[in-house]
């Protein structure tokens, strides 16, 4: 596993032209991901309530694939690279966890691995993410850690980069929604509050990956379809949907 994923990540660092200081972290990222994967398999066991707590090598590869989505941009640093790895682990593993106890465990595990493999603490790394009276890294603060590929609608080549200005993110998503409603025959009357924007960003991240796929779980009317439509529009993708009806047969 180390040989396979180190080869992929080292190749990506060369192609993306990362600084040697940043690309030197690639082996640490592979080791930390391997330990995250093994710890999750050991501690987060499937039960009748948590039947989807099954982890396999696809999850390992998705973390590495997410890290490979990023290209160096202005202001990109070693700390950004480590935050990128934490973000991908949160998306691949933590987004699947259904209760606070499991999320707290995963966050604590990630904090320990960052300390072991990168010799840093999340309290320091998350300093740019603190809002209001937040002074310590925790699960709530980790919600502010987002990377997205649609932040600059005017760029021809979309860059996967860290979200640093949430007001700008909100206005960008609102603008996309306005453009979508202007073009669509079925406009969506949505209020894009922060939770909805976070979910749209998560969906867009998966759709941006080659062969990206996901299962959206939630009660009816919670916005799964609407946010998927918006996320695909933000990435300039076409969208097809199977319409089920009484006459749905082999031809359809």
mmCIF file of C-alpha atoms in Angstrom:
data_model
loop_
_atom_site.group_PDB
_atom_site.id
_atom_site.type_symbol
_atom_site.label_atom_id
_atom_site.label_comp_id
_atom_site.label_asym_id
_atom_site.label_seq_id
_atom_site.Cartn_x
_atom_site.Cartn_y
_atom_site.Cartn_z
ATOM 1 C CA UNK A 1 0.000 0.000 0.000
ATOM 2 C CA UNK A 2 2.795 2.416 0.888
ATOM 3 C CA UNK A 3 4.624 1.772 -2.396
ATOM 4 C CA UNK A 4 1.458 2.168 -4.515
ATOM 5 C CA UNK A 5 0.181 5.378 -2.932
ATOM 6 C CA UNK A 6 3.630 6.958 -2.462
ATOM 7 C CA UNK A 7 4.242 6.437 -6.184
ATOM 8 C CA UNK A 8 0.928 8.123 -7.047
ATOM 9 C CA UNK A 9 1.419 11.050 -4.658
ATOM 10 C CA UNK A 10 5.085 11.645 -5.582
ATOM 11 C CA UNK A 11 4.153 11.644 -9.281
ATOM 12 C CA UNK A 12 1.336 14.127 -8.576
ATOM 13 C CA UNK A 13 3.694 16.424 -6.637
ATOM 14 C CA UNK A 14 6.114 16.426 -9.595
ATOM 15 C CA UNK A 15 3.395 17.108 -12.179
ATOM 16 C CA UNK A 16 1.784 19.814 -10.027
ATOM 17 C CA UNK A 17 5.221 21.398 -9.416
ATOM 18 C CA UNK A 18 4.966 21.555 -5.631
ATOM 19 C CA UNK A 19 7.876 23.060 -3.696
ATOM 20 C CA UNK A 20 10.278 20.421 -2.359
ATOM 21 C CA UNK A 21 9.350 21.507 1.188
ATOM 22 C CA UNK A 22 5.693 20.576 0.532
ATOM 23 C CA UNK A 23 6.274 17.484 -1.620
ATOM 24 C CA UNK A 24 8.518 16.052 1.128
ATOM 25 C CA UNK A 25 5.313 15.545 3.168
ATOM 26 C CA UNK A 26 3.854 13.047 0.674
ATOM 27 C CA UNK A 27 5.213 9.953 2.478
ATOM 28 C CA UNK A 28 3.874 11.308 5.806
ATOM 29 C CA UNK A 29 0.448 11.744 4.206
ATOM 30 C CA UNK A 30 0.427 8.136 2.957
ATOM 31 C CA UNK A 31 1.531 6.795 6.374
ATOM 32 C CA UNK A 32 -1.065 8.918 8.214
ATOM 33 C CA UNK A 33 -3.819 7.828 5.790
ATOM 34 C CA UNK A 34 -2.895 4.173 6.243
ATOM 35 C CA UNK A 35 -3.101 4.538 10.025
ATOM 36 C CA UNK A 36 -6.424 6.431 9.766
ATOM 37 C CA UNK A 37 -7.830 3.655 7.577
ATOM 38 C CA UNK A 38 -6.699 0.883 9.944
ATOM 39 C CA UNK A 39 -7.916 2.716 13.064
ATOM 40 C CA UNK A 40 -11.324 3.358 11.452
ATOM 41 C CA UNK A 41 -11.667 -0.325 10.507
ATOM 42 C CA UNK A 42 -10.778 -1.372 14.059
ATOM 43 C CA UNK A 43 -12.800 1.186 16.061
ATOM 44 C CA UNK A 44 -15.780 2.079 13.852
ATOM 45 C CA UNK A 45 -17.476 -1.294 13.583
ATOM 46 C CA UNK A 46 -20.739 -1.865 11.674
ATOM 47 C CA UNK A 47 -23.873 -2.463 13.774
ATOM 48 C CA UNK A 48 -27.575 -2.669 12.733
ATOM 49 C CA UNK A 49 -27.811 1.106 13.294
ATOM 50 C CA UNK A 50 -24.474 1.735 11.561
ATOM 51 C CA UNK A 51 -24.530 -0.867 8.787
ATOM 52 C CA UNK A 52 -22.683 1.525 6.457
ATOM 53 C CA UNK A 53 -19.596 1.635 8.726
ATOM 54 C CA UNK A 54 -17.668 -0.557 6.295
ATOM 55 C CA UNK A 55 -14.314 0.751 5.137
ATOM 56 C CA UNK A 56 -12.182 -0.639 2.323
ATOM 57 C CA UNK A 57 -9.258 0.365 0.112
ATOM 58 C CA UNK A 58 -11.499 2.624 -1.964
ATOM 59 C CA UNK A 59 -11.693 4.935 1.057
ATOM 60 C CA UNK A 60 -7.891 4.978 1.302
ATOM 61 C CA UNK A 61 -7.600 5.819 -2.404
ATOM 62 C CA UNK A 62 -10.291 8.531 -2.174
ATOM 63 C CA UNK A 63 -8.274 10.420 0.454
ATOM 64 C CA UNK A 64 -5.191 10.325 -1.789
ATOM 65 C CA UNK A 65 -7.328 11.202 -4.825
ATOM 66 C CA UNK A 66 -8.721 14.211 -2.956
ATOM 67 C CA UNK A 67 -5.212 15.404 -2.078
ATOM 68 C CA UNK A 68 -4.286 15.016 -5.776
ATOM 69 C CA UNK A 69 -7.194 17.295 -6.803
ATOM 70 C CA UNK A 70 -5.287 20.286 -5.448
ATOM 71 C CA UNK A 71 -2.664 22.287 -7.341
ATOM 72 C CA UNK A 72 -0.339 24.890 -5.779
ATOM 73 C CA UNK A 73 -1.865 28.371 -5.732
ATOM 74 C CA UNK A 74 -0.907 31.715 -4.239
ATOM 75 C CA UNK A 75 -0.597 31.361 -0.454
ATOM 76 C CA UNK A 76 -0.416 27.550 -0.537
ATOM 77 C CA UNK A 77 1.906 26.332 2.242
ATOM 78 C CA UNK A 78 2.878 23.251 4.255
ATOM 79 C CA UNK A 79 0.095 24.037 6.739
ATOM 80 C CA UNK A 80 -2.415 24.267 3.865
ATOM 81 C CA UNK A 81 -1.213 20.880 2.587
ATOM 82 C CA UNK A 82 -1.736 19.291 6.023
ATOM 83 C CA UNK A 83 -5.180 20.949 6.333
ATOM 84 C CA UNK A 84 -5.984 19.566 2.860
ATOM 85 C CA UNK A 85 -5.184 16.046 4.098
ATOM 86 C CA UNK A 86 -7.320 16.554 7.246
ATOM 87 C CA UNK A 87 -10.163 17.857 5.058
ATOM 88 C CA UNK A 88 -10.061 14.788 2.776
ATOM 89 C CA UNK A 89 -10.086 12.435 5.792
ATOM 90 C CA UNK A 90 -13.086 14.289 7.239
ATOM 91 C CA UNK A 91 -14.947 14.039 3.919
ATOM 92 C CA UNK A 92 -14.176 10.349 3.294
ATOM 93 C CA UNK A 93 -14.460 8.981 6.836
ATOM 94 C CA UNK A 94 -16.128 11.472 9.189
ATOM 95 C CA UNK A 95 -19.010 12.459 6.877
ATOM 96 C CA UNK A 96 -20.209 8.859 7.152
ATOM 97 C CA UNK A 97 -20.430 8.916 10.961
ATOM 98 C CA UNK A 98 -23.936 9.361 12.358
ATOM 99 C CA UNK A 99 -23.404 10.314 16.017
ATOM 100 C CA UNK A 100 -21.316 12.843 17.907
ATOM 101 C CA UNK A 101 -19.396 10.200 19.884
ATOM 102 C CA UNK A 102 -17.988 8.670 16.683
ATOM 103 C CA UNK A 103 -17.213 12.095 15.222
ATOM 104 C CA UNK A 104 -15.397 13.111 18.419
ATOM 105 C CA UNK A 105 -13.388 9.874 18.333
ATOM 106 C CA UNK A 106 -12.401 10.429 14.718
ATOM 107 C CA UNK A 107 -11.386 14.027 15.376
ATOM 108 C CA UNK A 108 -9.259 12.999 18.371
ATOM 109 C CA UNK A 109 -7.647 10.237 16.286
ATOM 110 C CA UNK A 110 -6.860 12.732 13.504
ATOM 111 C CA UNK A 111 -5.335 15.158 16.005
ATOM 112 C CA UNK A 112 -3.042 12.402 17.316
ATOM 113 C CA UNK A 113 -1.963 11.382 13.801
ATOM 114 C CA UNK A 114 -1.205 14.999 12.831
ATOM 115 C CA UNK A 115 1.001 15.209 15.938
ATOM 116 C CA UNK A 116 2.792 11.921 15.156
ATOM 117 C CA UNK A 117 3.295 12.288 11.404
ATOM 118 C CA UNK A 118 3.524 16.072 10.894
ATOM 119 C CA UNK A 119 4.754 17.201 14.347
ATOM 120 C CA UNK A 120 1.953 19.771 14.523
ATOM 121 C CA UNK A 121 -1.208 20.313 16.579
ATOM 122 C CA UNK A 122 -4.645 20.970 15.089
ATOM 123 C CA UNK A 123 -5.047 23.878 17.545
ATOM 124 C CA UNK A 124 -2.284 25.675 15.580
ATOM 125 C CA UNK A 125 -3.250 24.456 12.101
ATOM 126 C CA UNK A 126 -6.888 25.483 12.569
ATOM 127 C CA UNK A 127 -6.098 29.057 13.700
ATOM 128 C CA UNK A 128 -7.262 30.566 10.338
ATOM 129 C CA UNK A 129 -10.597 28.738 10.811
ATOM 130 C CA UNK A 130 -11.563 30.168 14.213
ATOM 131 C CA UNK A 131 -14.672 32.357 14.315
ATOM 132 C CA UNK A 132 -15.990 34.466 17.178
ATOM 133 C CA UNK A 133 -14.799 33.091 20.519
ATOM 134 C CA UNK A 134 -13.407 29.795 19.137
ATOM 135 C CA UNK A 135 -9.884 29.181 20.436
ATOM 136 C CA UNK A 136 -9.496 25.385 20.257
ATOM 137 C CA UNK A 137 -9.742 22.864 17.462
ATOM 138 C CA UNK A 138 -12.812 20.647 17.810
ATOM 139 C CA UNK A 139 -15.515 19.005 15.677
ATOM 140 C CA UNK A 140 -17.475 22.280 15.457
ATOM 141 C CA UNK A 141 -14.411 24.217 14.208
ATOM 142 C CA UNK A 142 -13.640 21.464 11.672
ATOM 143 C CA UNK A 143 -16.897 22.404 9.905
ATOM 144 C CA UNK A 144 -15.112 25.587 8.805
ATOM 145 C CA UNK A 145 -12.479 23.526 6.958
ATOM 146 C CA UNK A 146 -13.642 23.384 3.342
ATOM 147 C CA UNK A 147 -11.918 23.078 -0.014
ATOM 148 C CA UNK A 148 -13.866 23.818 -3.199
ATOM 149 C CA UNK A 149 -13.324 23.944 -6.954
ATOM 150 C CA UNK A 150 -15.941 26.560 -7.878
ATOM 151 C CA UNK A 151 -14.815 29.581 -5.840
ATOM 152 C CA UNK A 152 -13.933 31.724 -8.863
ATOM 153 C CA UNK A 153 -16.687 31.443 -11.501
ATOM 154 C CA UNK A 154 -14.681 33.563 -13.987
ATOM 155 C CA UNK A 155 -11.632 31.282 -14.065
ATOM 156 C CA UNK A 156 -11.371 29.059 -17.143
ATOM 157 C CA UNK A 157 -9.461 26.397 -15.187
ATOM 158 C CA UNK A 158 -11.122 25.737 -11.845
ATOM 159 C CA UNK A 159 -8.697 25.464 -8.903
ATOM 160 C CA UNK A 160 -9.414 23.264 -5.883
ATOM 161 C CA UNK A 161 -8.549 25.605 -3.014
ATOM 162 C CA UNK A 162 -9.250 26.278 0.646
ATOM 163 C CA UNK A 163 -12.259 28.406 1.566
ATOM 164 C CA UNK A 164 -10.956 31.351 3.586
ATOM 165 C CA UNK A 165 -13.815 33.848 3.210
ATOM 166 C CA UNK A 166 -17.235 32.393 4.044
ATOM 167 C CA UNK A 167 -19.112 35.577 3.127
ATOM 168 C CA UNK A 168 -17.555 35.430 -0.337
ATOM 169 C CA UNK A 169 -18.436 31.698 -0.546
ATOM 170 C CA UNK A 170 -22.052 32.461 0.371
ATOM 171 C CA UNK A 171 -22.388 35.241 -2.208
ATOM 172 C CA UNK A 172 -20.727 33.037 -4.879
ATOM 173 C CA UNK A 173 -23.174 30.180 -4.239
ATOM 174 C CA UNK A 174 -26.102 32.657 -4.284
ATOM 175 C CA UNK A 175 -24.851 33.948 -7.647
ATOM 176 C CA UNK A 176 -24.668 30.380 -9.028
ATOM 177 C CA UNK A 177 -28.223 29.764 -7.804
ATOM 178 C CA UNK A 178 -29.424 32.967 -9.487
ATOM 179 C CA UNK A 179 -27.728 31.938 -12.751
ATOM 180 C CA UNK A 180 -29.227 28.445 -12.483
ATOM 181 C CA UNK A 181 -32.728 29.842 -11.976
ATOM 182 C CA UNK A 182 -32.219 32.157 -14.940
ATOM 183 C CA UNK A 183 -31.434 29.226 -17.249
ATOM 184 C CA UNK A 184 -33.587 26.427 -15.814
ATOM 185 C CA UNK A 185 -37.166 25.561 -16.737
ATOM 186 C CA UNK A 186 -37.615 24.440 -13.107
ATOM 187 C CA UNK A 187 -36.132 27.228 -10.949
ATOM 188 C CA UNK A 188 -35.375 26.390 -7.317
ATOM 189 C CA UNK A 189 -36.608 28.747 -4.626
ATOM 190 C CA UNK A 190 -33.863 28.069 -2.081
ATOM 191 C CA UNK A 191 -32.348 29.961 0.845
ATOM 192 C CA UNK A 192 -28.662 28.992 0.941
ATOM 193 C CA UNK A 193 -27.858 28.943 4.661
ATOM 194 C CA UNK A 194 -24.451 27.703 5.833
ATOM 195 C CA UNK A 195 -25.341 24.017 6.336
ATOM 196 C CA UNK A 196 -26.782 23.856 2.811
ATOM 197 C CA UNK A 197 -23.666 25.533 1.373
ATOM 198 C CA UNK A 198 -21.436 23.031 3.227
ATOM 199 C CA UNK A 199 -23.401 20.116 1.756
ATOM 200 C CA UNK A 200 -23.348 21.596 -1.755
ATOM 201 C CA UNK A 201 -19.557 21.969 -1.406
ATOM 202 C CA UNK A 202 -19.231 18.317 -0.315
ATOM 203 C CA UNK A 203 -21.351 17.116 -3.231
ATOM 204 C CA UNK A 204 -19.353 19.242 -5.695
ATOM 205 C CA UNK A 205 -16.098 17.770 -4.338
ATOM 206 C CA UNK A 206 -17.236 14.210 -5.083
ATOM 207 C CA UNK A 207 -18.620 15.127 -8.515
ATOM 208 C CA UNK A 208 -15.302 16.785 -9.404
ATOM 209 C CA UNK A 209 -13.507 13.435 -9.029
ATOM 210 C CA UNK A 210 -13.231 10.957 -11.907
ATOM 211 C CA UNK A 211 -15.970 8.373 -11.345
ATOM 212 C CA UNK A 212 -17.105 10.236 -8.229
ATOM 213 C CA UNK A 213 -20.271 8.834 -6.698
ATOM 214 C CA UNK A 214 -22.134 9.175 -3.407
ATOM 215 C CA UNK A 215 -25.260 8.160 -1.543
ATOM 216 C CA UNK A 216 -27.133 11.104 -0.023
ATOM 217 C CA UNK A 217 -29.041 10.047 3.065
ATOM 218 C CA UNK A 218 -31.780 12.189 4.595
ATOM 219 C CA UNK A 219 -35.490 12.627 5.052
ATOM 220 C CA UNK A 220 -37.631 13.677 2.087
ATOM 221 C CA UNK A 221 -37.574 17.395 1.394
ATOM 222 C CA UNK A 222 -34.184 17.999 3.036
ATOM 223 C CA UNK A 223 -32.702 19.262 -0.250
ATOM 224 C CA UNK A 224 -30.685 16.336 -1.590
ATOM 225 C CA UNK A 225 -31.900 16.701 -5.184
ATOM 226 C CA UNK A 226 -31.796 20.507 -5.182
ATOM 227 C CA UNK A 227 -28.228 20.654 -3.833
ATOM 228 C CA UNK A 228 -27.079 18.009 -6.331
ATOM 229 C CA UNK A 229 -28.587 20.042 -9.193
ATOM 230 C CA UNK A 230 -26.856 23.181 -7.901
ATOM 231 C CA UNK A 231 -23.494 21.412 -7.354
ATOM 232 C CA UNK A 232 -23.525 19.942 -10.872
ATOM 233 C CA UNK A 233 -24.375 23.400 -12.289
ATOM 234 C CA UNK A 234 -21.487 24.988 -10.335
ATOM 235 C CA UNK A 235 -19.096 22.486 -11.944
ATOM 236 C CA UNK A 236 -20.668 23.109 -15.392
ATOM 237 C CA UNK A 237 -21.885 19.524 -15.714
ATOM 238 C CA UNK A 238 -24.954 18.333 -17.601
ATOM 239 C CA UNK A 239 -27.534 16.504 -15.498
ATOM 240 C CA UNK A 240 -29.736 13.536 -16.316
ATOM 241 C CA UNK A 241 -32.346 12.041 -14.019
ATOM 242 C CA UNK A 242 -34.320 8.830 -14.347
ATOM 243 C CA UNK A 243 -38.011 9.626 -14.081
ATOM 244 C CA UNK A 244 -39.962 6.723 -12.632
ATOM 245 C CA UNK A 245 -43.596 6.351 -13.676
ATOM 246 C CA UNK A 246 -46.298 3.696 -14.035
ATOM 247 C CA UNK A 247 -45.290 3.173 -17.664
ATOM 248 C CA UNK A 248 -41.591 2.653 -16.834
ATOM 249 C CA UNK A 249 -40.569 -0.501 -18.725
ATOM 250 C CA UNK A 250 -37.613 -2.064 -20.546
ATOM 251 C CA UNK A 251 -37.648 0.486 -23.397
ATOM 252 C CA UNK A 252 -37.460 3.443 -21.034
#
